Short mmCIF file of C-alpha atoms in Angstrom, two decimals:
data_model
loop_
_atom_site.label_atom_id
_atom_site.label_comp_id
_atom_site.label_asym_id
_atom_site.label_seq_id
_atom_site.Cartn_x
_atom_site.Cartn_y
_atom_site.Cartn_z
CA UNK N 103 0.00 0.00 0.00
CA UNK N 104 1.38 3.44 -0.94
CA UNK N 105 0.93 6.83 0.61
CA UNK N 106 -1.07 9.41 -1.32
CA UNK N 107 1.20 12.37 -0.54
CA UNK N 108 4.87 12.58 0.26
CA UNK N 109 6.45 9.80 2.26
CA UNK N 110 5.20 9.95 5.88
CA UNK N 111 7.47 7.76 7.99
CA UNK N 112 9.83 6.89 5.12
CA UNK N 113 13.56 7.31 5.66
CA UNK N 114 16.75 7.01 3.64
CA UNK N 115 19.86 5.73 5.46
CA UNK N 116 23.52 5.54 4.45
CA UNK N 117 27.07 5.98 5.74
CA UNK N 118 28.81 9.34 5.30
CA UNK N 119 32.57 9.17 5.81
CA UNK N 120 35.45 11.64 5.48
CA UNK N 121 38.91 10.32 4.61
CA UNK N 122 41.73 12.69 5.55
CA UNK N 123 45.26 12.34 4.23
CA UNK N 124 48.64 14.00 4.62
CA UNK N 125 50.63 14.45 1.43
CA UNK N 126 54.03 12.74 1.51
CA UNK N 127 54.90 13.93 -2.00
CA UNK N 128 53.59 16.53 -4.42
CA UNK N 129 50.02 15.90 -5.54
CA UNK N 130 47.94 17.44 -8.31
CA UNK N 131 44.23 17.05 -9.07
CA UNK N 132 43.46 18.35 -12.59
CA UNK N 133 40.37 20.56 -12.91
CA UNK N 134 37.18 18.52 -13.23
CA UNK N 135 39.01 15.22 -12.76
CA UNK N 136 39.30 14.69 -9.00
CA UNK N 137 36.26 12.42 -8.64
CA UNK N 138 37.31 10.30 -11.60
CA UNK N 139 40.89 10.03 -10.28
CA UNK N 140 39.76 8.93 -6.82
CA UNK N 141 37.17 6.49 -8.14
CA UNK N 142 39.50 4.91 -10.70
CA UNK N 143 42.40 4.52 -8.32
CA UNK N 144 40.13 3.09 -5.63
CA UNK N 145 38.77 0.49 -8.05
CA UNK N 146 42.25 -0.61 -9.07
CA UNK N 147 43.44 -1.08 -5.49
CA UNK N 148 40.15 -2.60 -4.31
CA UNK N 149 40.38 -5.26 -7.00
CA UNK N 150 43.93 -6.14 -5.92
CA UNK N 151 42.72 -6.56 -2.36
CA UNK N 152 39.55 -8.54 -3.04
CA UNK N 153 39.99 -10.56 -6.24
CA UNK N 154 41.80 -13.84 -6.71
CA UNK N 155 44.84 -13.56 -9.04
CA UNK N 156 43.33 -15.82 -11.70
CA UNK N 157 40.29 -13.56 -12.18
CA UNK N 158 40.52 -11.96 -15.63
CA UNK N 159 36.89 -10.87 -16.08
CA UNK N 160 34.69 -9.96 -13.13
CA UNK N 161 31.51 -10.65 -15.09
CA UNK N 162 32.39 -14.26 -15.85
CA UNK N 163 34.37 -15.11 -12.73
CA UNK N 164 32.84 -18.16 -10.98
CA UNK N 165 33.54 -16.51 -7.60
CA UNK N 166 31.74 -13.25 -8.32
CA UNK N 167 28.81 -14.29 -6.13
CA UNK N 168 31.03 -14.04 -3.04
CA UNK N 169 33.43 -11.33 -4.26
CA UNK N 170 33.08 -7.96 -2.48
CA UNK N 171 34.74 -6.16 -5.40
CA UNK N 172 32.17 -7.52 -7.87
CA UNK N 173 29.27 -6.72 -5.55
CA UNK N 174 30.37 -3.17 -4.74
CA UNK N 175 32.41 -1.89 -7.67
CA UNK N 176 31.10 -3.79 -10.70
CA UNK N 177 27.51 -4.87 -9.97
CA UNK N 178 25.61 -5.97 -13.05
CA UNK N 179 22.24 -7.42 -13.92
CA UNK N 180 21.94 -11.01 -15.05
CA UNK N 181 20.20 -9.83 -18.21
CA UNK N 182 20.06 -6.64 -20.21
CA UNK N 183 22.76 -4.49 -21.82
CA UNK N 184 25.60 -3.17 -19.68
CA UNK N 185 25.12 0.44 -18.61
CA UNK N 186 21.34 0.27 -19.07
CA UNK N 187 20.18 -2.52 -16.78
CA UNK N 188 23.15 -2.65 -14.40
CA UNK N 189 22.42 -1.73 -10.77
CA UNK N 190 23.90 1.54 -9.50
CA UNK N 191 27.07 1.22 -7.46
CA UNK N 192 26.36 1.64 -3.74
CA UNK N 193 28.65 4.62 -3.19
CA UNK N 194 29.64 8.07 -4.43
CA UNK N 195 32.75 10.18 -3.92
CA UNK N 196 32.77 13.87 -3.06
CA UNK N 197 36.09 15.31 -4.21
CA UNK N 198 35.17 18.31 -6.41
CA UNK N 199 36.76 20.72 -3.92
CA UNK N 200 40.13 19.20 -4.91
CA UNK N 201 39.77 20.17 -8.59
CA UNK N 202 42.82 22.11 -9.71
CA UNK N 203 44.60 21.83 -6.36
CA UNK N 204 48.34 21.33 -5.98
CA UNK N 205 49.49 19.94 -2.66
CA UNK N 206 52.96 20.09 -1.20
CA UNK N 207 54.43 17.47 1.17
CA UNK N 208 52.97 17.85 4.64
CA UNK N 209 49.67 19.39 3.49
CA UNK N 210 46.44 17.73 4.56
CA UNK N 211 43.52 17.09 2.23
CA UNK N 212 40.32 15.08 2.33
CA UNK N 213 37.46 13.70 0.29
CA UNK N 214 34.15 12.21 1.35
CA UNK N 215 32.57 8.86 0.54
CA UNK N 216 28.85 8.15 0.88
CA UNK N 217 28.09 4.42 1.09
CA UNK N 218 24.52 3.17 0.58
CA UNK N 219 24.93 -0.55 1.25
CA UNK N 220 23.37 -1.21 4.67
CA UNK N 221 22.93 -4.97 4.24
CA UNK N 222 26.62 -5.85 4.08
CA UNK N 223 28.50 -2.57 4.66
CA UNK N 224 31.92 -2.59 2.96
CA UNK N 225 33.41 0.06 5.25
CA UNK N 226 36.58 -1.87 6.14
CA UNK N 227 37.37 -2.40 2.44
CA UNK N 228 37.21 1.35 1.82
CA UNK N 229 39.61 2.01 4.70
CA UNK N 230 42.05 -0.70 3.60
CA UNK N 231 41.92 0.36 -0.05
CA UNK N 232 42.49 4.03 0.66
CA UNK N 233 45.31 3.30 3.08
CA UNK N 234 47.06 1.27 0.38
CA UNK N 235 46.05 3.68 -2.38
CA UNK N 236 47.73 6.57 -0.59
CA UNK N 237 50.92 4.52 -0.21
CA UNK N 238 50.96 3.55 -3.90
CA UNK N 239 50.33 7.11 -5.04
CA UNK N 240 47.46 9.23 -6.30
CA UNK N 241 46.91 11.58 -9.22
CA UNK N 242 48.82 12.07 -12.49
CA UNK N 243 52.23 12.12 -10.78
CA UNK N 244 51.40 9.27 -8.38
CA UNK N 245 52.19 11.47 -5.39
CA UNK N 246 52.18 9.53 -2.17
CA UNK N 247 50.07 10.32 0.87
CA UNK N 248 49.25 8.87 4.28
CA UNK N 249 45.71 8.11 5.45
CA UNK N 250 45.65 9.81 8.85
CA UNK N 251 42.02 9.47 9.90
CA UNK N 252 38.49 8.52 8.89
CA UNK N 253 35.56 10.36 10.46
CA UNK N 254 31.82 9.81 10.30
CA UNK N 255 29.87 12.85 9.15
CA UNK N 256 26.65 14.15 10.68
CA UNK N 257 23.71 15.69 8.87
CA UNK N 258 25.58 19.02 9.03
CA UNK N 259 28.38 17.44 6.95
CA UNK N 260 30.88 17.95 9.76
CA UNK N 261 32.95 15.17 11.37
CA UNK N 262 31.14 13.78 14.43
CA UNK N 263 32.86 10.49 15.30
CA UNK N 264 36.42 9.21 14.71
CA UNK N 265 36.31 5.75 13.10
CA UNK N 266 39.95 5.22 12.14
CA UNK N 267 42.91 6.94 13.77
CA UNK N 268 45.53 6.07 11.16
CA UNK N 269 46.38 2.73 12.78
CA UNK N 270 43.22 0.90 13.89
CA UNK N 271 39.46 1.07 13.50
CA UNK N 272 38.36 2.86 16.66
CA UNK N 273 34.63 2.18 16.47
CA UNK N 274 31.99 0.90 14.03
CA UNK N 275 30.10 3.43 11.93
CA UNK N 276 26.41 4.14 12.40
CA UNK N 277 24.14 4.96 9.44
CA UNK N 278 22.95 8.51 9.00
CA UNK N 279 19.15 8.48 8.69
CA UNK N 280 17.24 11.14 6.74
CA UNK N 281 13.52 11.69 7.23
CA UNK N 282 11.65 11.89 3.91
CA UNK N 283 8.36 13.06 5.45
CA UNK N 284 6.91 16.28 3.98
CA UNK N 285 7.88 19.51 5.71
CA UNK N 286 5.24 20.72 8.18
CA UNK N 287 5.55 24.33 6.99
CA UNK N 288 4.75 25.46 3.47
CA UNK N 289 7.65 25.69 1.05
CA UNK N 290 6.75 27.69 -2.04
CA UNK N 291 10.15 28.52 -3.48
CA UNK N 292 13.56 26.92 -3.53
CA UNK N 293 16.83 26.99 -5.41
CA UNK N 294 18.86 24.01 -6.56
CA UNK N 295 22.55 24.51 -7.21
CA UNK N 296 24.12 22.01 -9.59
CA UNK N 297 27.58 21.86 -8.04
CA UNK N 298 29.16 19.39 -10.45
CA UNK N 299 28.13 18.62 -14.05
CA UNK N 300 24.65 17.10 -14.01
CA UNK N 301 23.06 15.15 -16.86
CA UNK N 302 19.35 14.38 -16.60
CA UNK N 303 17.31 12.18 -18.90
CA UNK N 304 13.63 12.75 -19.59
CA UNK N 305 11.61 10.83 -22.16
CA UNK N 306 14.78 9.13 -23.37
CA UNK N 307 16.45 12.46 -24.20
CA UNK N 308 19.02 14.57 -22.39
CA UNK N 309 17.21 17.45 -20.69
CA UNK N 310 18.55 20.87 -21.68
CA UNK N 311 16.72 22.52 -18.77
CA UNK N 312 16.14 20.95 -15.34
CA UNK N 313 12.35 21.11 -15.36
CA UNK N 314 11.21 20.14 -11.89
CA UNK N 315 9.17 17.14 -13.02
CA UNK N 316 12.27 15.61 -14.66
CA UNK N 317 14.58 16.50 -11.77
CA UNK N 318 12.26 15.06 -9.14
CA UNK N 319 11.62 11.86 -11.14
CA UNK N 320 15.35 11.15 -11.35
CA UNK N 321 15.83 11.93 -7.63
CA UNK N 322 12.87 9.75 -6.59
CA UNK N 323 13.95 6.82 -8.77
CA UNK N 324 17.56 6.93 -7.57
CA UNK N 325 16.59 7.02 -3.89
CA UNK N 326 14.10 4.19 -4.32
CA UNK N 327 16.51 2.03 -6.33
CA UNK N 328 19.35 2.43 -3.82
CA UNK N 329 16.97 1.72 -0.95
CA UNK N 330 15.52 -1.35 -2.69
CA UNK N 331 18.88 -2.88 -3.60
CA UNK N 332 20.94 -2.00 -0.55
CA UNK N 333 18.65 -0.81 2.24
CA UNK N 334 15.17 -1.15 3.69
CA UNK N 335 13.32 -1.73 0.41
CA UNK N 336 11.57 0.45 -2.20
CA UNK N 337 10.17 3.77 -1.08
CA UNK N 338 6.54 3.42 0.13
CA UNK N 339 5.21 6.33 -1.92
CA UNK N 340 2.69 7.04 -4.65
CA UNK N 341 5.15 7.35 -7.53
CA UNK N 342 2.55 8.41 -10.08
CA UNK N 343 0.82 10.95 -7.84
CA UNK N 344 4.05 12.57 -6.71
CA UNK N 345 5.26 12.72 -10.29
CA UNK N 346 2.08 14.48 -11.39
CA UNK N 347 2.36 17.04 -8.57
CA UNK N 348 6.05 17.60 -9.31
CA UNK N 349 5.20 18.39 -12.93
CA UNK N 350 3.11 21.33 -11.69
CA UNK N 351 6.10 22.97 -10.00
CA UNK N 352 7.44 25.81 -12.19
CA UNK N 353 11.01 26.49 -13.21
CA UNK N 354 11.09 30.29 -12.87
CA UNK N 355 14.78 31.01 -13.39
CA UNK N 356 17.87 29.14 -14.49
CA UNK N 357 21.48 30.20 -14.85
CA UNK N 358 23.26 27.17 -16.25
CA UNK N 359 26.43 26.43 -18.16
CA UNK N 360 27.04 23.22 -20.06
CA UNK N 361 30.42 21.62 -19.45
CA UNK N 362 31.71 19.07 -21.94
CA UNK N 363 34.72 16.94 -21.15
CA UNK N 364 35.76 13.29 -21.29
CA UNK N 365 37.04 10.68 -18.91
CA UNK N 366 39.46 7.90 -19.71
CA UNK N 367 38.66 4.37 -18.60
CA UNK N 368 41.61 2.89 -16.71
CA UNK N 369 40.37 -0.59 -17.67
CA UNK N 370 39.87 -0.18 -21.43
CA UNK N 371 41.80 3.02 -22.18
CA UNK N 372 38.77 4.38 -24.03
CA UNK N 373 37.49 7.92 -23.56
CA UNK N 374 33.85 8.54 -22.66
CA UNK N 375 31.73 11.74 -22.68
CA UNK N 376 31.59 13.31 -19.26
CA UNK N 377 29.44 16.43 -19.59
CA UNK N 378 26.53 18.12 -17.91
CA UNK N 379 25.28 21.48 -16.70
CA UNK N 380 26.37 23.41 -13.64
CA UNK N 381 24.77 26.51 -12.16
CA UNK N 382 21.45 27.07 -10.43
CA UNK N 383 17.71 26.90 -10.95
CA UNK N 384 14.82 28.45 -8.99
CA UNK N 385 11.45 26.72 -8.61
CA UNK N 386 8.02 27.85 -7.42
CA UNK N 387 5.02 25.79 -6.36
CA UNK N 388 3.91 23.50 -3.56
CA UNK N 389 7.31 22.09 -2.63
CA UNK N 390 7.01 20.88 0.99
CA UNK N 391 6.72 17.18 0.08
CA UNK N 392 9.63 17.32 -2.37
CA UNK N 393 12.20 19.18 -0.25
CA UNK N 394 13.30 16.11 1.83
CA UNK N 395 13.94 14.15 -1.38
CA UNK N 396 16.10 16.93 -2.80
CA UNK N 397 18.03 17.19 0.46
CA UNK N 398 18.66 13.42 0.33
CA UNK N 399 19.81 13.76 -3.28
CA UNK N 400 22.46 16.21 -2.10
CA UNK N 401 24.08 13.10 -0.58
CA UNK N 402 23.36 10.58 -3.35
CA UNK N 403 23.73 12.75 -6.44
CA UNK N 404 21.26 12.69 -9.30
CA UNK N 405 21.41 11.83 -12.99
CA UNK N 406 24.06 9.94 -14.91
CA UNK N 407 27.55 8.93 -13.76
CA UNK N 408 27.07 9.92 -10.13
CA UNK N 409 29.76 7.48 -8.99
CA UNK N 410 32.35 9.69 -10.68
CA UNK N 411 31.13 12.73 -8.77
CA UNK N 412 28.65 14.05 -11.32
CA UNK N 413 25.19 15.21 -10.26
CA UNK N 414 26.14 16.77 -6.91
CA UNK N 415 23.47 19.27 -5.90
CA UNK N 416 22.78 21.67 -3.02
CA UNK N 417 19.35 22.96 -2.01
CA UNK N 418 18.52 26.42 -0.67
CA UNK N 419 15.10 27.43 0.66
CA UNK N 420 13.43 30.88 0.91
CA UNK N 421 15.48 33.91 0.85
CA UNK N 422 16.84 32.74 -2.50
CA UNK N 423 15.51 35.80 -4.34
CA UNK N 424 16.17 36.03 -8.07
#
């Protein structure tokens, strides 16, 4: 049975972690590439840690059913074309603040990881992989770094609990739980900032403007899919009804810029399109039931290629003028 409005009682839970390092050599994160660098390097090291040496293809490996690398980093559906039917990976990186940064030895830096798998949390693998990754080097020059701590983030995105002190795991992480119930007060205007390139699909086409109906549909579907595959189950909401109400919300202003770049696959060497729009958009309408979903999407990302850091958004409520 679904709810007719919003998601009273529904929650979305995940782990929010901050990995802090100290540079042992010179490091450089090219503009627009930090998320891809971190994700690619993590995958390489994670596979070394988790896979048996004789594994040459994760998709056909007879051990993939018990392999944490296959489950976390290369999940795929048993049928359907790759990239279309494959499940989303249960994590995203937040490293855009490192874009263009050069770090000298002794400087500290960090990036965040949001992990959505609550059924078999792979937290220890992330710590082990990043500890080894920092030793092996990171970025174009393979500058070395030391993992000095891992902290759990609170809803304010600030470190709240120390999980790893550079030597041992101090305590287990606890999931951060977000309430998806509609706001009790009316929300008639809000602004969404597209922090990193965001690519939305609507009706099978790439959306040139983030109309609210399209934006909300992609947010709702991503939250529900992650929750169904890795958490408490599909969202108990009226998908059709919420979609119809979202379509009535008006896009009243947008200031967007399309960014087009490419990323190089470390596995195949091929280059893939890696574009999307950044900027901001203002919306007007009855928004109270949608605001919690957008705030959750600030953690999960929205649209295509979120695992590389695309689709990061931030939400601002009244006072956003325009």
